[in-house]
Amino acid sequence: MMSRRVASCALLLCGVLLAGAGCERESRPFQQLPAASARTERPLLSQNTPGGRVGESPIDTGASPFQENAWGISEGKRLFEQYNCVGCHAHGGGGMGPALIDDRWIYGNRAANLFDTIVQGRPNGMPAFRNKIPDSQIWQLVAYIQSMGGHAPLAALPGRSDHMRVGTPENARPATPAVQTGHP
Amino acid sequence: MLLVAGTVACTGACGNAPNNSNDNSQNRPRVPAASAQPAPASGPRSAPGDGAAGADGDWTTPGRDPGLTRFSPLDQITPQTVSQLGVKATFSTGFVRGHEAAPLVVGNTMYIVTPFPNVLYALDLTKPGLPAKWTYEPKPIASAQGVACCDVVNRGAAYADGLVVYNTLDNRTVAIDAASGQARWVTTLDDINTGATMTMAPLIARGKVYVGNSGGELGVRGWLTALDLQTGKQVWRAYATGPDKDVLIGPRFRPYYEKDRGIDLGIHTWPGLAWKQGGGTAWGWVSYDPALNLIFYGTSNPGPWNSEQRPGDNKWTAGVFARDADSGEAVWFYQLSPHDLWDYDGVNESVLVDLPIGGAMRKVLLRADRDGYLYVLDRTSGQVLSADPFVHVTSTHGIDLKTGRPMENEAKHPYVGTVVRDICPAAPGGKDWQPTAFSPRTGYLYIPANNLCMDFEGVEANYIAGTPYVGANVRMYAGPGGNRGEFIAWDPVARKKVWSIKESFPVWSGVVATAGGVVFYGTMEGWFKALDAKSGQLLWQFKTGSGIIGQPVTYTGPDGKQYVAVLSGVGGWSGAVVAGQLDVRDATAALGFANAMTDLPQATTRGGTLYVFGLP
């Protein structure tokens, strides 16, 4: 009796162990995986999609809510100074970080690219601001950064600053189509 | 009053009296600790860890000798033979950022450190084409590039006792076995999340490696650290701000001037706790005097540039420290720019020579400083013997030799919300990091200089660790004459410019002077030039592939012939517009340097290459 009980206990324990490790290894839960489309929320950084493109452009995933809003862009300009973005990117010409008023964009200049760049950081030096800045301010920064290169409606673009003149004001800069270069 | 323990006793009245220099009769400039060193009688040619220069044909440390004279005793290349120089070998480093390092030559091997990612190549000088013997890749953290203020440069390695020692951008000092290329030790000294990086070239002396951090534009608290050469363990660290115990200020500290005396000035000359983010980094050069057993180095600008946010003298930034080489104790300090208003960083090299001044041989320290003055200091006491402008200066009216203070021009004082114009020199100074050379043959100091002025507007700076802490809008432009650079031969005894060559761009390369009577330097267009050391006549030049901001060296090859080597590869603060592909439509790009360099992208392209030149 005793030995049978021990044996059944051992069997039970074994079953638990199997369920915990072995069964997990053996399971094939492909039905539960999120649909592939659910993983395309983030912007793509490649224009090369194996098998060809399906549906809309995978690059563009929407604009900043402040894209056409003068107040939001102006707030972005203020924050660009106060969060020390200006320390690395200067007034768009760059320095420690790359220029933001030219047409070369390492990781793309769509709103979602810029949002990700600010939140996640980038490997060659861009700090990650995740959990440091509220999302609404990040979208204001995104709108301002796009406006630096003239990529905003003229009516919403900032004009001359009340500071030392550093170059042509945002509302007088020619917008140049951005190119994602991929390299610093 | 002024007693420098164990060395030279001197009083405040000693200005005209001879000090106890052991050779007052010799009335010509001398290089005390440099090329006079004989080569070791036996064994491999090497620099022992006591700070001596290597053998005549070697180049074991960027300054060539611990006095940083960059003077080579080699004399095959002369004003007569130099025109026959030709390219003997080239080597692509594989990187495109600014190449500021000096190649080292030890015996039959050349060592080159690249900018980030700080690869170390060992090249075999005995084989045609200089193939690599080995390569060491420290693989620094890529994010370090985001906290390097002025391009991701490295100023080179130092060699002693079979080890090649250098710093990585992510704050490691590494010691590599010169024969095998294997790391002997790796010591991590700071954290990029504070904004710190390391770009300077170490100095090795007394069995120690002296290294300092960079980050004066990111509110980094500056330090200089001594590591044990054999183990990499920290021997001492001296901060540039904070309480005296952190700065290693103790009973031996005897500054010459009243302004530099007091208790815990590293706290009290700052508002609140601003000293904790006050800069004073030691990213420049360290020199060493074996007879005095003192090391000399400069501390960087205080942070932020906006001076209204840091009322006070901001000790111990923008000045020169003399410290005991073994204990690190401060012996004297001279603050060049108290409460620095214009980013007049104090990191420039202190060149140690003995000069006949006032009828006696004096142990002096020559500094072509950022503030535009050529200082001659008594290196035993820190007394300023003379300070004369070597470039156009509007920011100050001169240096008061009684108080040691610069006489500031109130009209050039920057304030928040005001644009102050025509401040000369500009923030990079009359001369930035690019090192001078001193020839005991001519008695001249050869200065690679800038001729730049700037407009400056103070703005509020916010301190966020790991981001810039500057608080200034700056735009620079050429000074009087329109040339942005000048190569100057300066007589520190006569206190005057002897001759100079105007250059279109700032001269951002180092200099080498030789016993053959030739000086070499490079331009940002890429010309590598040889001048007659005496007359300044251009004798020879060669256009390299990219702008030159590196430090030339000269050495004897395995064939017994003299060679000259330099890294070409534009970048640095001045060349960031090309190396970093900046947009010069923004005058404030690269902290305002871009405005002065709008035509550099037409003059040169980026890319790092070693060039070796030799006679037929």
Short mmCIF file of C-alpha atoms in Angstrom, two decimals, chain B residues 113-489:
data_model
loop_
_atom_site.label_atom_id
_atom_site.label_comp_id
_atom_site.label_asym_id
_atom_site.label_seq_id
_atom_site.Cartn_x
_atom_site.Cartn_y
_atom_site.Cartn_z
CA VAL B 113 44.45 54.90 -31.90
CA THR B 114 41.40 55.80 -33.97
CA PRO B 115 38.49 58.04 -32.96
CA PHE B 116 35.44 56.16 -31.66
CA PRO B 117 35.32 53.10 -31.68
CA ASN B 118 38.91 53.56 -30.47
CA VAL B 119 40.56 50.72 -32.35
CA LEU B 120 44.29 50.27 -31.67
CA TYR B 121 46.39 49.12 -34.63
CA ALA B 122 49.96 47.84 -34.30
CA LEU B 123 51.75 48.28 -37.65
CA ASP B 124 54.93 46.42 -38.57
CA LEU B 125 57.53 48.95 -39.69
CA THR B 126 59.90 46.23 -40.91
CA LYS B 127 57.62 45.09 -43.75
CA PRO B 128 56.75 46.98 -46.95
CA GLY B 129 53.37 48.67 -46.70
CA LEU B 130 53.35 48.53 -42.89
CA PRO B 131 50.92 45.59 -42.46
CA ALA B 132 49.06 45.33 -39.16
CA LYS B 133 50.61 42.92 -36.63
CA TRP B 134 47.49 42.93 -34.51
CA THR B 135 44.36 44.96 -33.85
CA TYR B 136 42.71 45.62 -30.49
CA GLU B 137 39.01 46.55 -30.45
CA PRO B 138 37.72 47.79 -27.09
CA LYS B 139 34.15 48.03 -28.46
CA PRO B 140 33.08 51.07 -26.46
CA ILE B 141 29.38 51.64 -25.75
CA ALA B 142 27.92 53.30 -28.85
CA SER B 143 25.80 55.67 -26.73
CA ALA B 144 29.01 57.34 -25.55
CA GLN B 145 28.98 59.19 -28.88
CA GLY B 146 25.95 61.12 -27.66
CA VAL B 147 27.80 62.73 -24.76
CA ALA B 148 31.02 63.68 -26.56
CA CYS B 149 30.86 67.44 -26.93
CA CYS B 150 33.09 68.04 -29.89
CA ASP B 151 33.32 65.04 -32.16
CA VAL B 152 34.23 61.55 -30.94
CA VAL B 153 37.98 62.11 -31.02
CA ASN B 154 40.86 60.43 -29.22
CA ARG B 155 44.22 62.16 -28.71
CA GLY B 156 46.35 59.04 -28.59
CA ALA B 157 48.11 56.46 -26.46
CA ALA B 158 51.23 56.40 -24.31
CA TYR B 159 53.79 53.61 -24.09
CA ALA B 160 55.89 52.31 -21.19
CA ASP B 161 57.16 48.97 -19.89
CA GLY B 162 55.74 46.94 -22.76
CA LEU B 163 52.23 48.41 -22.43
CA VAL B 164 50.30 50.69 -24.76
CA VAL B 165 47.84 52.61 -22.60
CA TYR B 166 44.92 54.72 -23.82
CA ASN B 167 41.37 55.83 -23.02
CA THR B 168 38.10 54.81 -24.64
CA LEU B 169 35.21 57.18 -25.23
CA ASP B 170 33.10 55.23 -22.70
CA ASN B 171 35.48 56.02 -19.83
CA ARG B 172 37.79 53.04 -19.72
CA THR B 173 41.56 53.14 -19.52
CA VAL B 174 43.04 50.08 -21.21
CA ALA B 175 46.60 48.73 -21.08
CA ILE B 176 47.46 46.54 -24.04
CA ASP B 177 50.47 44.24 -24.22
CA ALA B 178 52.57 45.84 -26.94
CA ALA B 179 53.81 42.49 -28.24
CA SER B 180 50.63 40.40 -28.25
CA GLY B 181 47.79 42.94 -28.50
CA GLN B 182 46.06 41.35 -25.49
CA ALA B 183 44.58 43.56 -22.77
CA ARG B 184 46.63 43.43 -19.55
CA TRP B 185 44.09 45.47 -17.60
CA VAL B 186 40.96 47.52 -18.19
CA THR B 187 39.77 50.06 -15.60
CA THR B 188 36.39 51.80 -15.78
CA LEU B 189 36.65 55.33 -14.43
CA ASP B 190 33.37 57.17 -15.04
CA ASP B 191 29.82 56.76 -16.38
CA ILE B 192 28.45 58.12 -19.65
CA ASN B 193 25.13 58.74 -17.87
CA THR B 194 26.78 61.64 -16.05
CA GLY B 195 27.84 63.03 -19.42
CA ALA B 196 31.46 61.97 -18.95
CA THR B 197 33.68 60.66 -21.73
CA MET B 198 37.43 60.24 -22.07
CA THR B 199 39.32 61.62 -25.04
CA MET B 200 42.70 62.72 -23.70
CA ALA B 201 46.03 60.95 -24.09
CA PRO B 202 47.44 59.56 -20.83
CA LEU B 203 50.83 60.52 -19.48
CA ILE B 204 52.94 57.77 -17.91
CA ALA B 205 55.47 58.64 -15.22
CA ARG B 206 56.59 57.25 -11.87
CA GLY B 207 55.02 53.89 -12.72
CA LYS B 208 51.64 55.61 -12.94
CA VAL B 209 49.20 56.47 -15.66
CA TYR B 210 47.61 59.93 -15.35
CA VAL B 211 44.20 60.26 -17.00
CA GLY B 212 41.34 62.75 -16.87
CA ASN B 213 37.73 63.01 -18.00
CA SER B 214 35.95 65.16 -20.59
CA GLY B 215 32.51 66.75 -20.38
CA GLY B 216 32.86 70.42 -19.45
CA GLU B 217 29.88 71.09 -21.74
CA LEU B 218 27.71 68.53 -19.90
CA GLY B 219 28.08 69.60 -16.29
CA VAL B 220 30.51 66.79 -15.54
CA ARG B 221 32.54 67.09 -12.34
CA GLY B 222 36.15 67.06 -13.49
CA TRP B 223 38.90 64.82 -12.13
CA LEU B 224 42.41 63.63 -12.78
CA THR B 225 43.23 60.08 -11.72
CA ALA B 226 46.51 58.20 -11.26
CA LEU B 227 46.43 54.48 -12.01
CA ASP B 228 49.12 51.94 -11.25
CA LEU B 229 50.82 51.15 -14.55
CA GLN B 230 51.18 47.44 -13.77
CA THR B 231 47.72 46.70 -12.38
CA GLY B 232 45.42 49.53 -13.47
CA LYS B 233 44.32 50.07 -9.85
CA GLN B 234 43.49 53.62 -8.85
CA VAL B 235 46.24 55.23 -6.77
CA TRP B 236 44.51 58.57 -6.25
CA ARG B 237 41.87 60.83 -7.74
CA ALA B 238 41.82 64.61 -7.53
CA TYR B 239 38.55 66.40 -8.32
CA ALA B 240 38.50 69.94 -9.66
CA THR B 241 35.54 71.05 -7.52
CA GLY B 242 34.24 70.34 -4.03
CA PRO B 243 35.91 70.15 -0.61
CA ASP B 244 39.68 70.35 -0.27
CA LYS B 245 39.91 66.66 0.60
CA ASP B 246 38.35 65.77 -2.76
CA VAL B 247 40.69 68.14 -4.57
CA LEU B 248 43.71 66.71 -2.64
CA ILE B 249 44.50 70.10 -1.19
CA GLY B 250 46.48 69.81 2.03
CA PRO B 251 49.40 71.31 3.94
CA ARG B 252 51.68 71.41 0.89
CA PHE B 253 49.34 73.68 -1.07
CA ARG B 254 50.98 77.08 -1.65
CA PRO B 255 49.36 79.02 -4.48
CA TYR B 256 51.39 82.04 -5.52
CA TYR B 257 48.47 84.45 -5.68
CA GLU B 258 46.09 85.53 -2.94
CA LYS B 259 43.09 84.84 -5.20
CA ASP B 260 43.86 81.13 -5.20
CA ARG B 261 44.15 80.76 -1.39
CA GLY B 262 41.46 79.73 1.10
CA ILE B 263 39.67 76.78 2.65
CA ASP B 264 37.28 74.66 0.56
CA LEU B 265 37.16 77.20 -2.26
CA GLY B 266 35.92 74.35 -4.46
CA ILE B 267 32.62 74.73 -2.56
CA HIS B 268 32.55 78.38 -1.48
CA THR B 269 33.24 79.90 -4.88
CA TRP B 270 30.03 78.34 -6.22
CA PRO B 271 26.36 78.97 -5.52
CA GLY B 272 24.73 76.15 -3.54
CA LEU B 273 25.67 72.74 -4.86
CA ALA B 274 26.57 73.96 -8.34
CA TRP B 275 30.12 72.64 -7.83
CA LYS B 276 28.77 69.11 -8.25
CA GLN B 277 28.01 69.86 -11.89
CA GLY B 278 30.66 72.51 -12.35
CA GLY B 279 33.02 71.07 -14.96
CA GLY B 280 36.76 71.51 -14.55
CA THR B 281 37.44 68.33 -16.49
CA ALA B 282 41.04 67.38 -17.29
CA TRP B 283 40.67 66.53 -20.96
CA GLY B 284 43.92 68.09 -22.12
CA TRP B 285 47.55 67.41 -21.43
CA VAL B 286 49.58 66.29 -18.44
CA SER B 287 53.30 67.10 -18.23
CA TYR B 288 55.88 65.91 -15.70
CA ASP B 289 59.10 67.30 -14.26
CA PRO B 290 61.23 64.47 -12.82
CA ALA B 291 63.51 66.86 -10.89
CA LEU B 292 60.60 68.49 -9.06
CA ASN B 293 58.53 65.29 -9.14
CA LEU B 294 55.53 67.40 -10.09
CA ILE B 295 52.88 66.88 -12.69
CA PHE B 296 51.19 69.86 -14.36
CA TYR B 297 47.80 69.91 -16.05
CA GLY B 298 44.93 72.27 -16.75
CA THR B 299 41.27 72.13 -15.77
CA SER B 300 38.46 72.90 -18.18
CA ASN B 301 35.84 75.62 -18.27
CA PRO B 302 33.21 75.73 -15.56
CA GLY B 303 29.68 74.67 -16.45
CA PRO B 304 27.48 76.08 -17.73
CA TRP B 305 28.98 78.60 -20.15
CA ASN B 306 26.27 81.00 -18.96
CA SER B 307 28.30 82.64 -16.19
CA GLU B 308 25.30 84.26 -14.47
CA GLN B 309 24.24 80.83 -13.20
CA ARG B 310 27.48 80.38 -11.24
CA PRO B 311 28.50 83.57 -9.41
CA GLY B 312 31.94 83.26 -7.84
CA ASP B 313 35.42 82.33 -9.00
CA ASN B 314 34.36 78.70 -9.65
CA LYS B 315 37.45 77.01 -8.24
CA TRP B 316 39.28 75.01 -9.40
CA THR B 317 38.19 75.35 -13.01
CA ALA B 318 40.06 77.01 -15.90
CA GLY B 319 43.46 76.88 -14.25
CA VAL B 320 46.71 74.98 -13.87
CA PHE B 321 47.48 72.52 -11.09
CA ALA B 322 50.93 71.41 -9.99
CA ARG B 323 50.66 68.16 -8.04
CA ASP B 324 53.02 65.72 -6.41
CA ALA B 325 53.38 62.92 -8.94
CA ASP B 326 53.21 60.21 -6.26
CA SER B 327 50.58 61.40 -3.81
CA GLY B 328 48.57 63.71 -6.04
CA GLU B 329 48.72 66.45 -3.39
CA ALA B 330 48.21 69.90 -4.87
CA VAL B 331 51.37 72.02 -4.62
CA TRP B 332 50.16 75.14 -6.40
CA PHE B 333 47.29 76.29 -8.57
CA TYR B 334 46.94 79.26 -10.84
CA GLN B 335 43.47 80.15 -12.08
CA LEU B 336 43.83 81.57 -15.57
CA SER B 337 40.18 82.51 -15.98
CA PRO B 338 38.46 83.02 -12.60
CA HIS B 339 34.68 82.87 -13.16
CA ASP B 340 35.31 82.07 -16.82
CA LEU B 341 33.01 84.16 -19.00
CA TRP B 342 33.83 82.90 -22.50
CA ASP B 343 34.62 79.15 -22.31
CA TYR B 344 38.33 79.87 -21.89
CA ASP B 345 39.06 76.33 -20.83
CA GLY B 346 42.42 75.89 -19.08
CA VAL B 347 43.35 72.48 -20.48
CA ASN B 348 46.08 73.53 -22.91
CA GLU B 349 49.47 71.90 -22.52
CA SER B 350 52.12 73.15 -20.13
CA VAL B 351 55.46 72.88 -21.94
CA LEU B 352 58.33 72.48 -19.46
CA VAL B 353 61.57 74.20 -20.38
CA ASP B 354 64.34 76.13 -18.67
CA LEU B 355 64.77 79.65 -20.03
CA PRO B 356 67.10 82.55 -19.34
CA ILE B 357 64.75 85.16 -17.91
CA GLY B 358 65.84 88.23 -16.00
CA GLY B 359 69.46 87.13 -16.20
CA ALA B 360 68.98 83.69 -14.69
CA MET B 361 67.91 80.29 -15.88
CA ARG B 362 64.36 79.74 -14.72
CA LYS B 363 62.37 76.52 -14.57
CA VAL B 364 59.33 77.67 -16.50
CA LEU B 365 56.13 76.38 -17.95
CA LEU B 366 54.95 77.76 -21.29
CA ARG B 367 51.24 77.93 -22.03
CA ALA B 368 49.63 79.25 -25.16
CA ASP B 369 46.27 79.60 -23.43
CA ARG B 370 42.73 79.69 -24.73
CA ASP B 371 42.43 83.28 -23.47
CA GLY B 372 44.91 84.36 -26.14
CA TYR B 373 47.89 84.97 -23.87
CA LEU B 374 51.23 83.23 -23.93
CA TYR B 375 52.02 82.62 -20.28
CA VAL B 376 55.48 82.03 -18.89
CA LEU B 377 55.06 80.65 -15.36
CA ASP B 378 57.71 79.73 -12.83
CA ARG B 379 56.82 76.08 -12.51
CA THR B 380 58.26 75.78 -9.03
CA SER B 381 55.88 78.39 -7.62
CA GLY B 382 53.11 79.17 -10.10
CA GLN B 383 54.21 82.79 -10.44
CA VAL B 384 53.37 84.42 -13.77
CA LEU B 385 56.61 85.83 -15.17
CA SER B 386 54.97 87.19 -18.30
CA ALA B 387 51.67 86.99 -20.20
CA ASP B 388 51.51 88.47 -23.68
CA PRO B 389 48.74 88.22 -26.28
CA PHE B 390 49.70 85.99 -29.22
CA VAL B 391 46.42 86.59 -31.09
CA HIS B 392 43.92 89.43 -31.36
CA VAL B 393 42.33 89.89 -27.91
CA THR B 394 39.34 92.10 -27.05
CA SER B 395 37.90 90.19 -24.07
CA THR B 396 40.59 91.35 -21.66
CA HIS B 397 42.99 94.29 -21.41
CA GLY B 398 45.86 92.18 -20.12
CA ILE B 399 46.90 90.05 -17.16
CA ASP B 400 47.65 91.83 -13.88
CA LEU B 401 50.92 90.24 -12.80
CA LYS B 402 50.46 91.50 -9.22
CA THR B 403 47.14 89.78 -8.61
CA GLY B 404 47.34 87.18 -11.35
CA ARG B 405 43.89 88.21 -12.58
CA PRO B 406 42.92 88.90 -16.16
CA MET B 407 41.71 92.48 -16.58
CA GLU B 408 38.31 91.84 -18.10
CA ASN B 409 36.80 94.16 -20.68
CA GLU B 410 33.39 94.94 -19.22
CA ALA B 411 32.07 95.72 -22.72
CA LYS B 412 32.58 92.04 -23.62
CA HIS B 413 30.91 90.64 -20.50
CA PRO B 414 28.07 88.33 -21.59
CA TYR B 415 24.64 88.57 -20.02
CA VAL B 416 21.40 86.63 -20.48
CA GLY B 417 19.26 88.13 -23.19
CA THR B 418 22.02 90.36 -24.56
CA VAL B 419 24.04 89.68 -27.69
CA VAL B 420 27.62 90.77 -27.07
CA ARG B 421 29.60 91.11 -30.30
CA ASP B 422 33.24 90.86 -31.34
CA ILE B 423 34.55 88.87 -28.41
CA CYS B 424 38.07 87.82 -29.38
CA PRO B 425 39.32 85.19 -29.04
CA ALA B 426 36.17 83.10 -29.53
CA ALA B 427 35.29 80.12 -27.32
CA PRO B 428 37.93 77.79 -28.87
CA GLY B 429 40.47 80.39 -27.82
CA GLY B 430 43.65 81.66 -29.38
CA LYS B 431 44.63 78.03 -29.32
CA ASP B 432 42.55 75.01 -28.38
CA TRP B 433 43.84 71.50 -27.50
CA GLN B 434 46.16 71.36 -30.54
CA PRO B 435 49.61 71.17 -28.98
CA THR B 436 52.56 73.49 -29.53
CA ALA B 437 56.18 72.40 -29.98
CA PHE B 438 59.32 73.95 -28.53
CA SER B 439 62.73 73.80 -30.19
CA PRO B 440 65.71 74.35 -27.90
CA ARG B 441 67.71 75.02 -31.10
CA THR B 442 65.74 78.10 -32.11
CA GLY B 443 64.28 78.86 -28.69
CA TYR B 444 60.87 79.30 -30.35
CA LEU B 445 57.52 77.92 -29.31
CA TYR B 446 55.56 76.96 -32.43
CA ILE B 447 51.87 77.72 -31.91
CA PRO B 448 49.05 76.32 -34.07
CA ALA B 449 46.62 79.17 -33.50
CA ASN B 450 43.06 80.29 -34.20
CA ASN B 451 42.08 83.78 -35.30
CA LEU B 452 38.41 83.68 -34.34
CA CYS B 453 35.96 86.06 -32.71
CA MET B 454 32.38 85.48 -31.60
CA ASP B 455 28.99 86.90 -30.74
CA PHE B 456 27.63 85.51 -27.49
CA GLU B 457 24.18 85.52 -25.91
CA GLY B 458 23.60 83.97 -22.51
CA VAL B 459 20.47 81.82 -22.20
CA GLU B 460 19.11 79.81 -19.30
CA ALA B 461 20.75 76.39 -18.97
CA ASN B 462 18.90 73.47 -17.40
CA TYR B 463 20.92 70.73 -15.79
CA ILE B 464 19.74 67.29 -16.92
CA ALA B 465 22.45 64.70 -16.26
CA GLY B 466 23.84 63.26 -19.46
CA THR B 467 22.75 66.18 -21.65
CA PRO B 468 24.53 69.41 -22.57
CA TYR B 469 24.75 72.14 -19.93
CA VAL B 470 25.84 75.20 -21.89
CA GLY B 471 23.33 78.06 -21.84
CA ALA B 472 24.74 80.16 -24.63
CA ASN B 473 23.96 81.05 -28.22
CA VAL B 474 27.27 81.53 -30.00
CA ARG B 475 28.29 82.31 -33.57
CA MET B 476 31.94 82.54 -34.53
CA TYR B 477 33.72 84.18 -37.43
CA ALA B 478 37.21 85.10 -38.60
CA GLY B 479 39.13 87.70 -36.64
CA PRO B 480 40.90 90.72 -38.17
CA GLY B 481 42.49 89.88 -41.52
CA GLY B 482 39.92 87.23 -42.44
CA ASN B 483 42.29 84.29 -41.95
CA ARG B 484 40.87 81.91 -39.38
CA GLY B 485 44.20 80.37 -38.47
CA GLU B 486 47.81 81.28 -38.00
CA PHE B 487 50.97 79.29 -37.43
CA ILE B 488 53.15 81.32 -35.09
CA ALA B 489 56.80 81.12 -34.06
#
